[in-house]
PDB file of C-alpha atoms in Angstrom:
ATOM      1  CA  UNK A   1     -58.873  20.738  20.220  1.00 53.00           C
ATOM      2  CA  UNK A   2     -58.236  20.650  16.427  1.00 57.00           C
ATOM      3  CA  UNK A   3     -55.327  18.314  15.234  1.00 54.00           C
ATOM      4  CA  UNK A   4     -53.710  21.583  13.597  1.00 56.00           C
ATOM      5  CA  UNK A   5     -53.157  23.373  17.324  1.00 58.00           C
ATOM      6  CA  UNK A   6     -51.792  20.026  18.607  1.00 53.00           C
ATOM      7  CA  UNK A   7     -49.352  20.119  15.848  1.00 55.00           C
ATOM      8  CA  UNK A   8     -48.584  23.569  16.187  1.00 58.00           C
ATOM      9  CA  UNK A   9     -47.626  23.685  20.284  1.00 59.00           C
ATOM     10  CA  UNK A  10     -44.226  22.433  21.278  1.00 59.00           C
ATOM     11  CA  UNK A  11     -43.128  19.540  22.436  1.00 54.00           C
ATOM     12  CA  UNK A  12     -43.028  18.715  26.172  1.00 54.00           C
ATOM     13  CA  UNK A  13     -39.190  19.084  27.818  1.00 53.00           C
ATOM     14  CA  UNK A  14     -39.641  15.193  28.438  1.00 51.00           C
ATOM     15  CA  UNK A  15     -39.812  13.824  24.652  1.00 50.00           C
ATOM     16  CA  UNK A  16     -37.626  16.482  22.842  1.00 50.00           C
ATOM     17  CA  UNK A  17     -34.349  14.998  21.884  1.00 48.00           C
ATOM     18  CA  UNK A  18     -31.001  17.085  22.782  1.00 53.00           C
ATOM     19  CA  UNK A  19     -28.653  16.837  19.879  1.00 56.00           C
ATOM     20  CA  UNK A  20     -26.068  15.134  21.447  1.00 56.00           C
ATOM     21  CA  UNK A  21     -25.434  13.435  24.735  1.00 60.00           C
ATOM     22  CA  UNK A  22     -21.824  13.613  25.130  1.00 59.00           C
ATOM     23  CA  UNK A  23     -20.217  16.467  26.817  1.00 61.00           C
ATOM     24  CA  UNK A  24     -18.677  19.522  24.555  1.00 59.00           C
ATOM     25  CA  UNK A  25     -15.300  18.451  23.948  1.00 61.00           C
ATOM     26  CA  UNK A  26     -12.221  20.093  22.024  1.00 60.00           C
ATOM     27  CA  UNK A  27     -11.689  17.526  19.470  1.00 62.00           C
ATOM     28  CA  UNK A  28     -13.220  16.353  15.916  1.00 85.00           C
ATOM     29  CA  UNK A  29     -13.534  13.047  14.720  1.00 91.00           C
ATOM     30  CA  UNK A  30     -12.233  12.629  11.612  1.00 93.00           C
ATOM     31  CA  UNK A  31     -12.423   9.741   8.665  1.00 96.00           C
ATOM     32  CA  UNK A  32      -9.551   9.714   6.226  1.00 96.00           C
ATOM     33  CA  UNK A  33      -9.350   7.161   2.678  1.00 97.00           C
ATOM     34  CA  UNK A  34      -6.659   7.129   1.468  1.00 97.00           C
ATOM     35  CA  UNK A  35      -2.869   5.292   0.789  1.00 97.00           C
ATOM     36  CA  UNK A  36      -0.233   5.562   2.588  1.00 97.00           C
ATOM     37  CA  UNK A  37       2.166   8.291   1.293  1.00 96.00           C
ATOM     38  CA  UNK A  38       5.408   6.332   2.988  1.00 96.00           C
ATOM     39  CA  UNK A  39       5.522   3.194   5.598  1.00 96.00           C
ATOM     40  CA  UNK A  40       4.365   3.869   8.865  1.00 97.00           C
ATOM     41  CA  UNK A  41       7.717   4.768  11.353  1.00 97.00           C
ATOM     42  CA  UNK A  42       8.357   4.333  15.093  1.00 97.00           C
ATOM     43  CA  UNK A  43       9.262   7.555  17.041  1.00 96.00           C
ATOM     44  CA  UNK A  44      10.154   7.545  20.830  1.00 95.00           C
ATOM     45  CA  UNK A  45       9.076  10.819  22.596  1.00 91.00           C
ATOM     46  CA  UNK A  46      11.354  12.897  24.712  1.00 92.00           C
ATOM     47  CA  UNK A  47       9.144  11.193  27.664  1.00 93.00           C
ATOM     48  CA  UNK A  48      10.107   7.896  26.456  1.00 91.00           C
ATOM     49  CA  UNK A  49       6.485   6.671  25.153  1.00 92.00           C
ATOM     50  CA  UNK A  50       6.492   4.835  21.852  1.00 94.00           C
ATOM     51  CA  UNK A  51       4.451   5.571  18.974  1.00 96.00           C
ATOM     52  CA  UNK A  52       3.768   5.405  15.754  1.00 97.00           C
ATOM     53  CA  UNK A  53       3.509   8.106  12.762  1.00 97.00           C
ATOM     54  CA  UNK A  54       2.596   7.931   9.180  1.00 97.00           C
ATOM     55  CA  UNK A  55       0.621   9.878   6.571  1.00 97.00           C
ATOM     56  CA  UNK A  56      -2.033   9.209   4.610  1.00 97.00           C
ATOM     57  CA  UNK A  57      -2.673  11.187   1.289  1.00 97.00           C
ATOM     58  CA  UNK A  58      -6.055  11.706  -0.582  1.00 96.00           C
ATOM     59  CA  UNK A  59      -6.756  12.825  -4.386  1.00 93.00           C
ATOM     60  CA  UNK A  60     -10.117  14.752  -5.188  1.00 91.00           C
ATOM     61  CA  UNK A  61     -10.910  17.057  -8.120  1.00 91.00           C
ATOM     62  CA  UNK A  62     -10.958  16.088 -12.088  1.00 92.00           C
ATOM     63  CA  UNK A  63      -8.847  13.517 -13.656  1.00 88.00           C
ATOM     64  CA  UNK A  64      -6.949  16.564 -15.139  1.00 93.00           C
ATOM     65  CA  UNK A  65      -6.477  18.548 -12.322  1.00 93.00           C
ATOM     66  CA  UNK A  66      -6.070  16.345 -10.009  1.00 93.00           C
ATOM     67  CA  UNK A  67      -5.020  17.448  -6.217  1.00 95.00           C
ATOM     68  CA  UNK A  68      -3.596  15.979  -3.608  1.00 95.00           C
ATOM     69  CA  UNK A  69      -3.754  16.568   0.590  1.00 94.00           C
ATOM     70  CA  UNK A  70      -1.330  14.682   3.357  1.00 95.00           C
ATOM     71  CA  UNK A  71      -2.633  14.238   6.384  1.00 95.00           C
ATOM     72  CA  UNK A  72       0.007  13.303   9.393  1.00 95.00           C
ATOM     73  CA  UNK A  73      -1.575  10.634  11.542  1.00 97.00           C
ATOM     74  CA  UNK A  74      -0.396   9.404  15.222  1.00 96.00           C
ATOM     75  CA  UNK A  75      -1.134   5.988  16.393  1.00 97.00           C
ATOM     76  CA  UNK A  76      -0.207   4.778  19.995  1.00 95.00           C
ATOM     77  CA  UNK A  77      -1.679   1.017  19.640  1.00 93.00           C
ATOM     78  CA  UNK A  78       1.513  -1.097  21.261  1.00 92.00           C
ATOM     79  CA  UNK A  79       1.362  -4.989  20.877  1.00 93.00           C
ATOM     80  CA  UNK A  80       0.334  -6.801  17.719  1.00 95.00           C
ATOM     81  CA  UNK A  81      -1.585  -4.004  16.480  1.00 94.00           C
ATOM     82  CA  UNK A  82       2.166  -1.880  16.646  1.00 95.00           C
ATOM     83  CA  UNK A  83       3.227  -5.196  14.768  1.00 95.00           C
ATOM     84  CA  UNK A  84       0.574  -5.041  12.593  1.00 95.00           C
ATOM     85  CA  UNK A  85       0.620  -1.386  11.307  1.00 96.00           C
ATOM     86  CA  UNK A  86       4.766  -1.346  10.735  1.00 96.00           C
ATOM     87  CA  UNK A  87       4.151  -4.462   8.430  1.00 95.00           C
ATOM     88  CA  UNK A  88       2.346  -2.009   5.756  1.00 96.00           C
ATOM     89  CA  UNK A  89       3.567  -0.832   2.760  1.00 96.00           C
ATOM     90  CA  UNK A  90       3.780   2.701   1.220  1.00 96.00           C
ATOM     91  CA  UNK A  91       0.865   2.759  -1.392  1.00 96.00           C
ATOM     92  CA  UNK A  92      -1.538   0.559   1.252  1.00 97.00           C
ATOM     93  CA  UNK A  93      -5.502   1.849   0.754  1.00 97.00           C
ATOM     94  CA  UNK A  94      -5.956   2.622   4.397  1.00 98.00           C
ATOM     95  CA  UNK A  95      -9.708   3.595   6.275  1.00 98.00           C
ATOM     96  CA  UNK A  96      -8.559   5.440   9.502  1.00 97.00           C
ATOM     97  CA  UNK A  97     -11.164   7.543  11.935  1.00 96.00           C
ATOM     98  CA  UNK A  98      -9.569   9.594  14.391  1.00 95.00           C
ATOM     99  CA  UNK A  99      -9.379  13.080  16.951  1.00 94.00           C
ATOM    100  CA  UNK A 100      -8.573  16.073  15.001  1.00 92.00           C
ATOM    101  CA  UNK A 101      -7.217  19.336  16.681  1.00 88.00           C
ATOM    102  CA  UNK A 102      -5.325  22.125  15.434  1.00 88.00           C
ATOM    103  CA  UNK A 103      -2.379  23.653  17.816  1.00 87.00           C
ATOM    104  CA  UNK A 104      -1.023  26.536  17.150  1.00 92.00           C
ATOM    105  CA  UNK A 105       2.224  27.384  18.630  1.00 90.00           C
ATOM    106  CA  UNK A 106       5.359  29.737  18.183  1.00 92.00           C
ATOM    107  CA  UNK A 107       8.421  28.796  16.100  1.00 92.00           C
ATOM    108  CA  UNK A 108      12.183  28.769  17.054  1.00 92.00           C
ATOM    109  CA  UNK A 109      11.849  32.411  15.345  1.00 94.00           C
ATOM    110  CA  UNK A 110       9.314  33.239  16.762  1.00 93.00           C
ATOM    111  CA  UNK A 111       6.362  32.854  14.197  1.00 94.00           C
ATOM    112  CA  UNK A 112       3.072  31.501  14.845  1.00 94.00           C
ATOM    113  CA  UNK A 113       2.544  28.484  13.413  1.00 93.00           C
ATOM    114  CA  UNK A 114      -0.576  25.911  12.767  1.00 91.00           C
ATOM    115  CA  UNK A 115      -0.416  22.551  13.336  1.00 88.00           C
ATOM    116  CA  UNK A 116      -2.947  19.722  12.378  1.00 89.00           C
ATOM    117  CA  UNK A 117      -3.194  16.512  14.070  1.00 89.00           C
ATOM    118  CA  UNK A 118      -5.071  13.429  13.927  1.00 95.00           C
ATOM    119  CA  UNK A 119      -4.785  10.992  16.581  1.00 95.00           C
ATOM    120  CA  UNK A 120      -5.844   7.273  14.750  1.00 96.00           C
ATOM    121  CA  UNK A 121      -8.821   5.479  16.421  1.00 95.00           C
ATOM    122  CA  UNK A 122      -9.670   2.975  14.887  1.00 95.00           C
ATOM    123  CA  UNK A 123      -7.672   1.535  11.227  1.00 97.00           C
ATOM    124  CA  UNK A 124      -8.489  -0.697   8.491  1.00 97.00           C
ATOM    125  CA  UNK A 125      -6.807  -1.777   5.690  1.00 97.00           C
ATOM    126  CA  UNK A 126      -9.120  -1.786   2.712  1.00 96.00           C
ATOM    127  CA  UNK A 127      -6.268  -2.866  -0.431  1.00 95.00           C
ATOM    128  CA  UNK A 128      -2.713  -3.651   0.541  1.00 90.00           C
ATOM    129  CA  UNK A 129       0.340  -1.589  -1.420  1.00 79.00           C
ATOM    130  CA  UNK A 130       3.856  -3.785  -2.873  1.00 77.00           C
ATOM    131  CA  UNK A 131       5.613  -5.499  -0.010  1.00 70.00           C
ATOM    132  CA  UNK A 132       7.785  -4.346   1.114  1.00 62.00           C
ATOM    133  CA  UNK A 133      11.636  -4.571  -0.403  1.00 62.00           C
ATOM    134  CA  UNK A 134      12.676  -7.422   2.445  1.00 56.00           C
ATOM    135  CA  UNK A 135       9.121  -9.521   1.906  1.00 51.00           C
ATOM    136  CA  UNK A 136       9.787  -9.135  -2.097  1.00 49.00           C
ATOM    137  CA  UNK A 137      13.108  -9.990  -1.683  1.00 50.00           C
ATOM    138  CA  UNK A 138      12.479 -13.205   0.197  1.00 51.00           C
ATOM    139  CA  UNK A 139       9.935 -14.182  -2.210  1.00 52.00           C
ATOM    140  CA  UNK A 140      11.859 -14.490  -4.936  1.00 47.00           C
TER     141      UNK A 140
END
């Protein structure tokens, strides 16, 4: 048999490679650069669990027309990494990969309504912002 009909049948079921492994799920993984746009803040759920929320704004485009996106980001690490991510400061150059899912839902006036989430995975900061004002304050 010439090499060019071996080349040209398929592949036996046994060494083709499925795309992915993992099971179909609903959400996205996301990565996000970016600062902070204000400090990370606690929030207590109406089911009593703690987390966190912040958001994390990106620039892209020209120097001149430069735009700007927010993205709202969730985090329910408790213990020193709860600690940890209250101690930044607006303005900190964050790396965050998360879930993504959109919701949509009705308003109190009943409008539909879109909302995007990201759920944080995993976070690193990559340049920290101005302490903040107590830190600055004590320094002095």
């Amino acid at each position: 048999m010439s090499l060019l009909r071996l080349m040209a049948r398929p592949a036996p079921q046994s060494l083709t490679r499925a795309f992915s492994t993992t099971p179909a799920s609903q959400l996205a993984k996301m990565t996000i650069v970016g600062r902070l746009a204000a400090e990370p803040e606690p929030v207590v759920t109406s089911t009593a669990k703690e987390l966190i929320r912040y958001a994390v704004a990106t620039n892209y485009g020209p120097a001149d027309n430069r735009q700007t996106s927010y993205f709202r980001v969730t985090c329910f690490d408790q213990g020193p990494k709860r600690d940890y991510l209250l101690g930044l400061a607006k303005g900190t150059l964050v790396y965050v990969e998360g879930d993504a899912t959109i919701r949509n839902y009705d308003d109190a006036e009943g409008r539909r309504q879109s909302s995007f989430n990201v759920v944080q995975r995993t976070l690193e900061v990559l340049k920290r912002g101005e302490p903040k004002n107590e830190e600055a304050e004590s320094q002095s």
